[in-house]
Amino acid sequence: MLTLTEAQYQKFLARDVENFVAAVADQFIAERKETGDVPERPVVIARMRDAYDSGRDFGITSTGHLVYMMYLSADAPGIFEDEVVQRYIRKPGATPEQRLDELMSVLKNKMRDD
């Protein structure tokens, strides 16, 4: 059986996160290539990594919600650094995933109205 030290395990986890973020970024870029309105890969990865870190900091564990945050941040960098957004997602009475679902609904309705 393979045994890892704590440092090795943490390094493994960090690499796993980096691979996940890169894979989601590549998927995002591939889906947007036809529009020609895609930032460079390192920019997308940096934005998505920030969103991933924010999501984990909020307590979000759902992969789907993390991916949504990453996609949204690729298009709207810094959205999850906004104080109002942070306060809303952290607001007691619902899980961070439920708050994010509510935020997604508001954004979809807003886009439909425009």
mmCIF file of N, CA and C in Angstrom:
data_model
loop_
_atom_site.group_PDB
_atom_site.id
_atom_site.type_symbol
_atom_site.label_atom_id
_atom_site.label_comp_id
_atom_site.label_asym_id
_atom_site.label_seq_id
_atom_site.Cartn_x
_atom_site.Cartn_y
_atom_site.Cartn_z
ATOM 1 N N MET A 1 0.838 -1.179 0.000
ATOM 2 C CA MET A 1 0.000 0.000 0.000
ATOM 3 C C MET A 1 0.887 1.248 0.000
ATOM 4 N N LEU A 2 0.474 2.244 -0.741
ATOM 5 C CA LEU A 2 1.201 3.499 -0.843
ATOM 6 C C LEU A 2 0.863 4.383 0.357
ATOM 7 N N THR A 3 1.881 4.920 0.977
ATOM 8 C CA THR A 3 1.685 5.808 2.107
ATOM 9 C C THR A 3 2.308 7.158 1.775
ATOM 10 N N LEU A 4 1.547 8.225 1.985
ATOM 11 C CA LEU A 4 2.024 9.575 1.713
ATOM 12 C C LEU A 4 2.197 10.338 3.024
ATOM 13 N N THR A 5 3.191 11.203 3.039
ATOM 14 C CA THR A 5 3.303 12.115 4.170
ATOM 15 C C THR A 5 2.214 13.177 4.011
ATOM 16 N N GLU A 6 1.982 13.934 5.040
ATOM 17 C CA GLU A 6 0.985 15.011 4.966
ATOM 18 C C GLU A 6 1.362 16.016 3.877
ATOM 19 N N ALA A 7 2.628 16.356 3.779
ATOM 20 C CA ALA A 7 3.087 17.312 2.756
ATOM 21 C C ALA A 7 2.854 16.759 1.353
ATOM 22 N N GLN A 8 3.139 15.483 1.151
ATOM 23 C CA GLN A 8 2.915 14.865 -0.150
ATOM 24 C C GLN A 8 1.425 14.842 -0.495
ATOM 25 N N TYR A 9 0.614 14.536 0.501
ATOM 26 C CA TYR A 9 -0.821 14.490 0.291
ATOM 27 C C TYR A 9 -1.368 15.875 -0.086
ATOM 28 N N GLN A 10 -0.911 16.906 0.607
ATOM 29 C CA GLN A 10 -1.352 18.266 0.307
ATOM 30 C C GLN A 10 -0.913 18.681 -1.099
ATOM 31 N N LYS A 11 0.278 18.289 -1.481
ATOM 32 C CA LYS A 11 0.775 18.584 -2.832
ATOM 33 C C LYS A 11 -0.084 17.862 -3.875
ATOM 34 N N PHE A 12 -0.452 16.627 -3.587
ATOM 35 C CA PHE A 12 -1.319 15.857 -4.468
ATOM 36 C C PHE A 12 -2.680 16.550 -4.620
ATOM 37 N N LEU A 13 -3.257 16.993 -3.511
ATOM 38 C CA LEU A 13 -4.546 17.678 -3.562
ATOM 39 C C LEU A 13 -4.457 18.978 -4.363
ATOM 40 N N ALA A 14 -3.391 19.727 -4.160
ATOM 41 C CA ALA A 14 -3.210 20.982 -4.892
ATOM 42 C C ALA A 14 -3.114 20.721 -6.394
ATOM 43 N N ARG A 15 -2.392 19.707 -6.774
ATOM 44 C CA ARG A 15 -2.264 19.366 -8.198
ATOM 45 C C ARG A 15 -3.605 18.914 -8.752
ATOM 46 N N ASP A 16 -4.374 18.187 -7.967
ATOM 47 C CA ASP A 16 -5.693 17.739 -8.390
ATOM 48 C C ASP A 16 -6.598 18.941 -8.668
ATOM 49 N N VAL A 17 -6.554 19.938 -7.808
ATOM 50 C CA VAL A 17 -7.353 21.154 -8.007
ATOM 51 C C VAL A 17 -6.888 21.871 -9.272
ATOM 52 N N GLU A 18 -5.580 21.989 -9.450
ATOM 53 C CA GLU A 18 -5.059 22.661 -10.643
ATOM 54 C C GLU A 18 -5.504 21.942 -11.914
ATOM 55 N N ASN A 19 -5.483 20.619 -11.906
ATOM 56 C CA ASN A 19 -5.928 19.853 -13.070
ATOM 57 C C ASN A 19 -7.420 20.048 -13.319
ATOM 58 N N PHE A 20 -8.207 20.093 -12.245
ATOM 59 C CA PHE A 20 -9.646 20.318 -12.368
ATOM 60 C C PHE A 20 -9.922 21.687 -12.979
ATOM 61 N N VAL A 21 -9.279 22.713 -12.450
ATOM 62 C CA VAL A 21 -9.479 24.073 -12.959
ATOM 63 C C VAL A 21 -9.063 24.150 -14.425
ATOM 64 N N ALA A 22 -7.940 23.565 -14.777
ATOM 65 C CA ALA A 22 -7.471 23.592 -16.164
ATOM 66 C C ALA A 22 -8.448 22.870 -17.086
ATOM 67 N N ALA A 23 -8.991 21.747 -16.639
ATOM 68 C CA ALA A 23 -9.945 20.996 -17.465
ATOM 69 C C ALA A 23 -11.221 21.805 -17.699
ATOM 70 N N VAL A 24 -11.718 22.458 -16.659
ATOM 71 C CA VAL A 24 -12.919 23.287 -16.807
ATOM 72 C C VAL A 24 -12.619 24.478 -17.718
ATOM 73 N N ALA A 25 -11.457 25.070 -17.572
ATOM 74 C CA ALA A 25 -11.067 26.188 -18.435
ATOM 75 C C ALA A 25 -10.989 25.747 -19.893
ATOM 76 N N ASP A 26 -10.407 24.598 -20.143
ATOM 77 C CA ASP A 26 -10.311 24.098 -21.519
ATOM 78 C C ASP A 26 -11.694 23.847 -22.106
ATOM 79 N N GLN A 27 -12.599 23.325 -21.291
ATOM 80 C CA GLN A 27 -13.973 23.094 -21.743
ATOM 81 C C GLN A 27 -14.645 24.423 -22.083
ATOM 82 N N PHE A 28 -14.480 25.406 -21.219
ATOM 83 C CA PHE A 28 -15.048 26.737 -21.436
ATOM 84 C C PHE A 28 -14.524 27.331 -22.736
ATOM 85 N N ILE A 29 -13.225 27.270 -22.937
ATOM 86 C CA ILE A 29 -12.602 27.835 -24.136
ATOM 87 C C ILE A 29 -13.105 27.117 -25.386
ATOM 88 N N ALA A 30 -13.194 25.804 -25.332
ATOM 89 C CA ALA A 30 -13.672 25.036 -26.483
ATOM 90 C C ALA A 30 -15.108 25.408 -26.836
ATOM 91 N N GLU A 31 -15.939 25.614 -25.833
ATOM 92 C CA GLU A 31 -17.336 25.980 -26.075
ATOM 93 C C GLU A 31 -17.477 27.385 -26.634
ATOM 94 N N ARG A 32 -16.529 28.262 -26.326
ATOM 95 C CA ARG A 32 -16.618 29.666 -26.736
ATOM 96 C C ARG A 32 -15.775 29.996 -27.964
ATOM 97 N N LYS A 33 -15.011 29.048 -28.466
ATOM 98 C CA LYS A 33 -14.093 29.331 -29.566
ATOM 99 C C LYS A 33 -14.779 29.966 -30.767
ATOM 100 N N GLU A 34 -15.967 29.493 -31.108
ATOM 101 C CA GLU A 34 -16.659 29.990 -32.287
ATOM 102 C C GLU A 34 -16.998 31.466 -32.176
ATOM 103 N N THR A 35 -17.227 31.951 -30.972
ATOM 104 C CA THR A 35 -17.587 33.357 -30.812
ATOM 105 C C THR A 35 -16.367 34.261 -30.945
ATOM 106 N N GLY A 36 -15.200 33.713 -30.731
ATOM 107 C CA GLY A 36 -13.979 34.511 -30.822
ATOM 108 C C GLY A 36 -13.803 35.479 -29.667
ATOM 109 N N ASP A 37 -14.661 35.402 -28.686
ATOM 110 C CA ASP A 37 -14.628 36.335 -27.559
ATOM 111 C C ASP A 37 -14.171 35.616 -26.295
ATOM 112 N N VAL A 38 -12.963 35.019 -26.377
ATOM 113 C CA VAL A 38 -12.450 34.250 -25.258
ATOM 114 C C VAL A 38 -11.082 34.809 -24.856
ATOM 115 N N PRO A 39 -10.915 35.112 -23.577
ATOM 116 C CA PRO A 39 -9.585 35.553 -23.130
ATOM 117 C C PRO A 39 -8.555 34.431 -23.306
ATOM 118 N N GLU A 40 -7.311 34.762 -23.193
ATOM 119 C CA GLU A 40 -6.246 33.765 -23.275
ATOM 120 C C GLU A 40 -6.392 32.744 -22.153
ATOM 121 N N ARG A 41 -5.928 31.514 -22.404
ATOM 122 C CA ARG A 41 -6.074 30.415 -21.459
ATOM 123 C C ARG A 41 -5.558 30.763 -20.052
ATOM 124 N N PRO A 42 -4.349 31.355 -19.918
ATOM 125 C CA PRO A 42 -3.886 31.675 -18.553
ATOM 126 C C PRO A 42 -4.816 32.654 -17.816
ATOM 127 N N VAL A 43 -5.441 33.553 -18.561
ATOM 128 C CA VAL A 43 -6.379 34.500 -17.945
ATOM 129 C C VAL A 43 -7.624 33.762 -17.455
ATOM 130 N N VAL A 44 -8.153 32.867 -18.305
ATOM 131 C CA VAL A 44 -9.337 32.086 -17.926
ATOM 132 C C VAL A 44 -9.019 31.234 -16.701
ATOM 133 N N ILE A 45 -7.864 30.581 -16.712
ATOM 134 C CA ILE A 45 -7.486 29.733 -15.580
ATOM 135 C C ILE A 45 -7.372 30.554 -14.296
ATOM 136 N N ALA A 46 -6.760 31.723 -14.369
ATOM 137 C CA ALA A 46 -6.612 32.565 -13.172
ATOM 138 C C ALA A 46 -7.979 32.993 -12.628
ATOM 139 N N ARG A 47 -8.876 33.401 -13.528
ATOM 140 C CA ARG A 47 -10.214 33.810 -13.096
ATOM 141 C C ARG A 47 -10.959 32.637 -12.462
ATOM 142 N N MET A 48 -10.844 31.483 -13.102
ATOM 143 C CA MET A 48 -11.543 30.306 -12.594
ATOM 144 C C MET A 48 -10.960 29.821 -11.277
ATOM 145 N N ARG A 49 -9.672 29.937 -11.130
ATOM 146 C CA ARG A 49 -9.051 29.526 -9.866
ATOM 147 C C ARG A 49 -9.530 30.425 -8.730
ATOM 148 N N ASP A 50 -9.629 31.720 -8.997
ATOM 149 C CA ASP A 50 -10.147 32.642 -7.987
ATOM 150 C C ASP A 50 -11.577 32.270 -7.590
ATOM 151 N N ALA A 51 -12.400 31.927 -8.594
ATOM 152 C CA ALA A 51 -13.789 31.537 -8.318
ATOM 153 C C ALA A 51 -13.841 30.230 -7.531
ATOM 154 N N TYR A 52 -12.995 29.277 -7.895
ATOM 155 C CA TYR A 52 -12.947 28.008 -7.176
ATOM 156 C C TYR A 52 -12.596 28.258 -5.707
ATOM 157 N N ASP A 53 -11.572 29.074 -5.484
ATOM 158 C CA ASP A 53 -11.159 29.395 -4.110
ATOM 159 C C ASP A 53 -12.282 30.099 -3.345
ATOM 160 N N SER A 54 -12.979 31.015 -4.013
ATOM 161 C CA SER A 54 -14.103 31.706 -3.367
ATOM 162 C C SER A 54 -15.197 30.719 -3.003
ATOM 163 N N GLY A 55 -15.511 29.825 -3.934
ATOM 164 C CA GLY A 55 -16.549 28.830 -3.677
ATOM 165 C C GLY A 55 -16.224 27.946 -2.490
ATOM 166 N N ARG A 56 -14.993 27.489 -2.431
ATOM 167 C CA ARG A 56 -14.579 26.651 -1.299
ATOM 168 C C ARG A 56 -14.626 27.459 -0.001
ATOM 169 N N ASP A 57 -14.242 28.732 -0.089
ATOM 170 C CA ASP A 57 -14.283 29.604 1.082
ATOM 171 C C ASP A 57 -15.726 29.817 1.553
ATOM 172 N N PHE A 58 -16.670 29.891 0.607
ATOM 173 C CA PHE A 58 -18.086 30.016 0.965
ATOM 174 C C PHE A 58 -18.625 28.740 1.589
ATOM 175 N N GLY A 59 -17.941 27.624 1.371
ATOM 176 C CA GLY A 59 -18.416 26.346 1.883
ATOM 177 C C GLY A 59 -19.122 25.510 0.832
ATOM 178 N N ILE A 60 -19.011 25.889 -0.414
ATOM 179 C CA ILE A 60 -19.660 25.148 -1.494
ATOM 180 C C ILE A 60 -18.878 23.869 -1.758
ATOM 181 N N THR A 61 -19.596 22.762 -1.785
ATOM 182 C CA THR A 61 -18.970 21.461 -2.033
ATOM 183 C C THR A 61 -19.465 20.826 -3.325
ATOM 184 N N SER A 62 -20.558 21.305 -3.863
ATOM 185 C CA SER A 62 -21.133 20.766 -5.090
ATOM 186 C C SER A 62 -20.262 21.133 -6.290
ATOM 187 N N THR A 63 -19.837 20.114 -7.023
ATOM 188 C CA THR A 63 -19.005 20.342 -8.201
ATOM 189 C C THR A 63 -19.732 21.201 -9.228
ATOM 190 N N GLY A 64 -21.008 20.941 -9.438
ATOM 191 C CA GLY A 64 -21.780 21.726 -10.402
ATOM 192 C C GLY A 64 -21.818 23.207 -10.060
ATOM 193 N N HIS A 65 -21.970 23.514 -8.785
ATOM 194 C CA HIS A 65 -21.993 24.912 -8.361
ATOM 195 C C HIS A 65 -20.618 25.559 -8.518
ATOM 196 N N LEU A 66 -19.574 24.806 -8.203
ATOM 197 C CA LEU A 66 -18.223 25.339 -8.388
ATOM 198 C C LEU A 66 -17.954 25.629 -9.862
ATOM 199 N N VAL A 67 -18.365 24.719 -10.734
ATOM 200 C CA VAL A 67 -18.163 24.922 -12.179
ATOM 201 C C VAL A 67 -18.952 26.133 -12.649
ATOM 202 N N TYR A 68 -20.187 26.292 -12.164
ATOM 203 C CA TYR A 68 -20.973 27.472 -12.537
ATOM 204 C C TYR A 68 -20.245 28.749 -12.123
ATOM 205 N N MET A 69 -19.733 28.758 -10.901
ATOM 206 C CA MET A 69 -18.993 29.935 -10.438
ATOM 207 C C MET A 69 -17.781 30.204 -11.318
ATOM 208 N N MET A 70 -17.104 29.139 -11.715
ATOM 209 C CA MET A 70 -15.905 29.289 -12.540
ATOM 210 C C MET A 70 -16.263 29.856 -13.914
ATOM 211 N N TYR A 71 -17.329 29.342 -14.525
ATOM 212 C CA TYR A 71 -17.772 29.860 -15.817
ATOM 213 C C TYR A 71 -18.176 31.327 -15.692
ATOM 214 N N LEU A 72 -18.956 31.639 -14.665
ATOM 215 C CA LEU A 72 -19.408 33.009 -14.479
ATOM 216 C C LEU A 72 -18.222 33.953 -14.281
ATOM 217 N N SER A 73 -17.240 33.515 -13.529
ATOM 218 C CA SER A 73 -16.068 34.354 -13.277
ATOM 219 C C SER A 73 -15.206 34.539 -14.521
ATOM 220 N N ALA A 74 -15.238 33.573 -15.420
ATOM 221 C CA ALA A 74 -14.487 33.736 -16.666
ATOM 222 C C ALA A 74 -15.077 34.879 -17.482
ATOM 223 N N ASP A 75 -16.401 35.034 -17.409
ATOM 224 C CA ASP A 75 -17.079 36.111 -18.130
ATOM 225 C C ASP A 75 -17.169 37.407 -17.326
ATOM 226 N N ALA A 76 -17.261 37.287 -16.013
ATOM 227 C CA ALA A 76 -17.413 38.451 -15.134
ATOM 228 C C ALA A 76 -16.386 38.360 -14.008
ATOM 229 N N PRO A 77 -15.121 38.661 -14.330
ATOM 230 C CA PRO A 77 -14.064 38.509 -13.325
ATOM 231 C C PRO A 77 -14.345 39.325 -12.060
ATOM 232 N N GLY A 78 -14.078 38.682 -10.930
ATOM 233 C CA GLY A 78 -14.206 39.376 -9.651
ATOM 234 C C GLY A 78 -15.613 39.420 -9.083
ATOM 235 N N ILE A 79 -16.578 38.806 -9.752
ATOM 236 C CA ILE A 79 -17.966 38.885 -9.263
ATOM 237 C C ILE A 79 -18.094 38.349 -7.846
ATOM 238 N N PHE A 80 -17.326 37.316 -7.519
ATOM 239 C CA PHE A 80 -17.448 36.729 -6.191
ATOM 240 C C PHE A 80 -16.557 37.411 -5.162
ATOM 241 N N GLU A 81 -15.855 38.437 -5.585
ATOM 242 C CA GLU A 81 -15.102 39.274 -4.656
ATOM 243 C C GLU A 81 -15.923 40.487 -4.238
ATOM 244 N N ASP A 82 -17.034 40.709 -4.930
ATOM 245 C CA ASP A 82 -17.919 41.826 -4.618
ATOM 246 C C ASP A 82 -18.522 41.618 -3.228
ATOM 247 N N GLU A 83 -18.476 42.658 -2.421
ATOM 248 C CA GLU A 83 -18.942 42.573 -1.033
ATOM 249 C C GLU A 83 -20.418 42.203 -0.934
ATOM 250 N N VAL A 84 -21.243 42.740 -1.817
ATOM 251 C CA VAL A 84 -22.680 42.454 -1.782
ATOM 252 C C VAL A 84 -22.937 40.985 -2.115
ATOM 253 N N VAL A 85 -22.247 40.465 -3.121
ATOM 254 C CA VAL A 85 -22.408 39.063 -3.506
ATOM 255 C C VAL A 85 -21.938 38.161 -2.377
ATOM 256 N N GLN A 86 -20.792 38.476 -1.807
ATOM 257 C CA GLN A 86 -20.283 37.662 -0.696
ATOM 258 C C GLN A 86 -21.253 37.652 0.484
ATOM 259 N N ARG A 87 -21.751 38.820 0.819
ATOM 260 C CA ARG A 87 -22.679 38.912 1.952
ATOM 261 C C ARG A 87 -23.940 38.092 1.677
ATOM 262 N N TYR A 88 -24.429 38.130 0.437
ATOM 263 C CA TYR A 88 -25.638 37.387 0.097
ATOM 264 C C TYR A 88 -25.403 35.876 0.171
ATOM 265 N N ILE A 89 -24.316 35.404 -0.399
ATOM 266 C CA ILE A 89 -24.058 33.958 -0.395
ATOM 267 C C ILE A 89 -23.838 33.449 1.027
ATOM 268 N N ARG A 90 -23.259 34.270 1.871
ATOM 269 C CA ARG A 90 -22.999 33.863 3.261
ATOM 270 C C ARG A 90 -24.195 34.098 4.199
ATOM 271 N N LYS A 91 -25.234 34.724 3.700
ATOM 272 C CA LYS A 91 -26.390 35.069 4.531
ATOM 273 C C LYS A 91 -26.983 33.813 5.172
ATOM 274 N N PRO A 92 -27.224 33.869 6.486
ATOM 275 C CA PRO A 92 -27.807 32.710 7.171
ATOM 276 C C PRO A 92 -29.217 32.405 6.659
ATOM 277 N N GLY A 93 -29.625 31.156 6.871
ATOM 278 C CA GLY A 93 -30.979 30.757 6.509
ATOM 279 C C GLY A 93 -31.047 29.838 5.304
ATOM 280 N N ALA A 94 -29.926 29.671 4.606
ATOM 281 C CA ALA A 94 -29.862 28.772 3.445
ATOM 282 C C ALA A 94 -28.406 28.369 3.253
ATOM 283 N N THR A 95 -28.217 27.295 2.519
ATOM 284 C CA THR A 95 -26.850 26.864 2.228
ATOM 285 C C THR A 95 -26.245 27.785 1.177
ATOM 286 N N PRO A 96 -24.914 27.813 1.068
ATOM 287 C CA PRO A 96 -24.295 28.620 0.014
ATOM 288 C C PRO A 96 -24.765 28.182 -1.382
ATOM 289 N N GLU A 97 -24.993 26.875 -1.550
ATOM 290 C CA GLU A 97 -25.484 26.384 -2.845
ATOM 291 C C GLU A 97 -26.876 26.938 -3.153
ATOM 292 N N GLN A 98 -27.739 26.999 -2.133
ATOM 293 C CA GLN A 98 -29.085 27.557 -2.334
ATOM 294 C C GLN A 98 -29.008 29.039 -2.668
ATOM 295 N N ARG A 99 -28.134 29.749 -1.985
ATOM 296 C CA ARG A 99 -27.973 31.183 -2.273
ATOM 297 C C ARG A 99 -27.436 31.388 -3.694
ATOM 298 N N LEU A 100 -26.512 30.537 -4.112
ATOM 299 C CA LEU A 100 -25.971 30.645 -5.463
ATOM 300 C C LEU A 100 -27.056 30.338 -6.493
ATOM 301 N N ASP A 101 -27.901 29.342 -6.215
ATOM 302 C CA ASP A 101 -29.025 29.037 -7.111
ATOM 303 C C ASP A 101 -29.937 30.253 -7.263
ATOM 304 N N GLU A 102 -30.204 30.928 -6.149
ATOM 305 C CA GLU A 102 -31.035 32.130 -6.192
ATOM 306 C C GLU A 102 -30.372 33.220 -7.016
ATOM 307 N N LEU A 103 -29.089 33.398 -6.819
ATOM 308 C CA LEU A 103 -28.336 34.393 -7.590
ATOM 309 C C LEU A 103 -28.368 34.060 -9.080
ATOM 310 N N MET A 104 -28.230 32.771 -9.414
ATOM 311 C CA MET A 104 -28.276 32.339 -10.808
ATOM 312 C C MET A 104 -29.636 32.689 -11.423
ATOM 313 N N SER A 105 -30.707 32.470 -10.675
ATOM 314 C CA SER A 105 -32.054 32.778 -11.165
ATOM 315 C C SER A 105 -32.214 34.270 -11.438
ATOM 316 N N VAL A 106 -31.721 35.075 -10.518
ATOM 317 C CA VAL A 106 -31.804 36.523 -10.697
ATOM 318 C C VAL A 106 -31.036 36.945 -11.944
ATOM 319 N N LEU A 107 -29.835 36.420 -12.115
ATOM 320 C CA LEU A 107 -29.028 36.777 -13.289
ATOM 321 C C LEU A 107 -29.699 36.333 -14.582
ATOM 322 N N LYS A 108 -30.275 35.130 -14.598
ATOM 323 C CA LYS A 108 -30.972 34.647 -15.800
ATOM 324 C C LYS A 108 -32.167 35.531 -16.130
ATOM 325 N N ASN A 109 -32.933 35.909 -15.114
ATOM 326 C CA ASN A 109 -34.079 36.799 -15.350
ATOM 327 C C ASN A 109 -33.634 38.158 -15.844
ATOM 328 N N LYS A 110 -32.555 38.665 -15.291
ATOM 329 C CA LYS A 110 -32.020 39.966 -15.705
ATOM 330 C C LYS A 110 -31.577 39.923 -17.157
ATOM 331 N N MET A 111 -30.912 38.835 -17.552
ATOM 332 C CA MET A 111 -30.446 38.706 -18.944
ATOM 333 C C MET A 111 -31.637 38.600 -19.897
ATOM 334 N N ARG A 112 -32.697 37.936 -19.465
ATOM 335 C CA ARG A 112 -33.897 37.796 -20.283
ATOM 336 C C ARG A 112 -34.580 39.143 -20.489
ATOM 337 N N ASP A 113 -34.554 39.992 -19.446
ATOM 338 C CA ASP A 113 -35.206 41.300 -19.510
ATOM 339 C C ASP A 113 -34.447 42.280 -20.406
ATOM 340 N N ASP A 114 -33.143 42.077 -20.534
ATOM 341 C CA ASP A 114 -32.331 43.028 -21.331
ATOM 342 C C ASP A 114 -32.461 42.799 -22.789
#
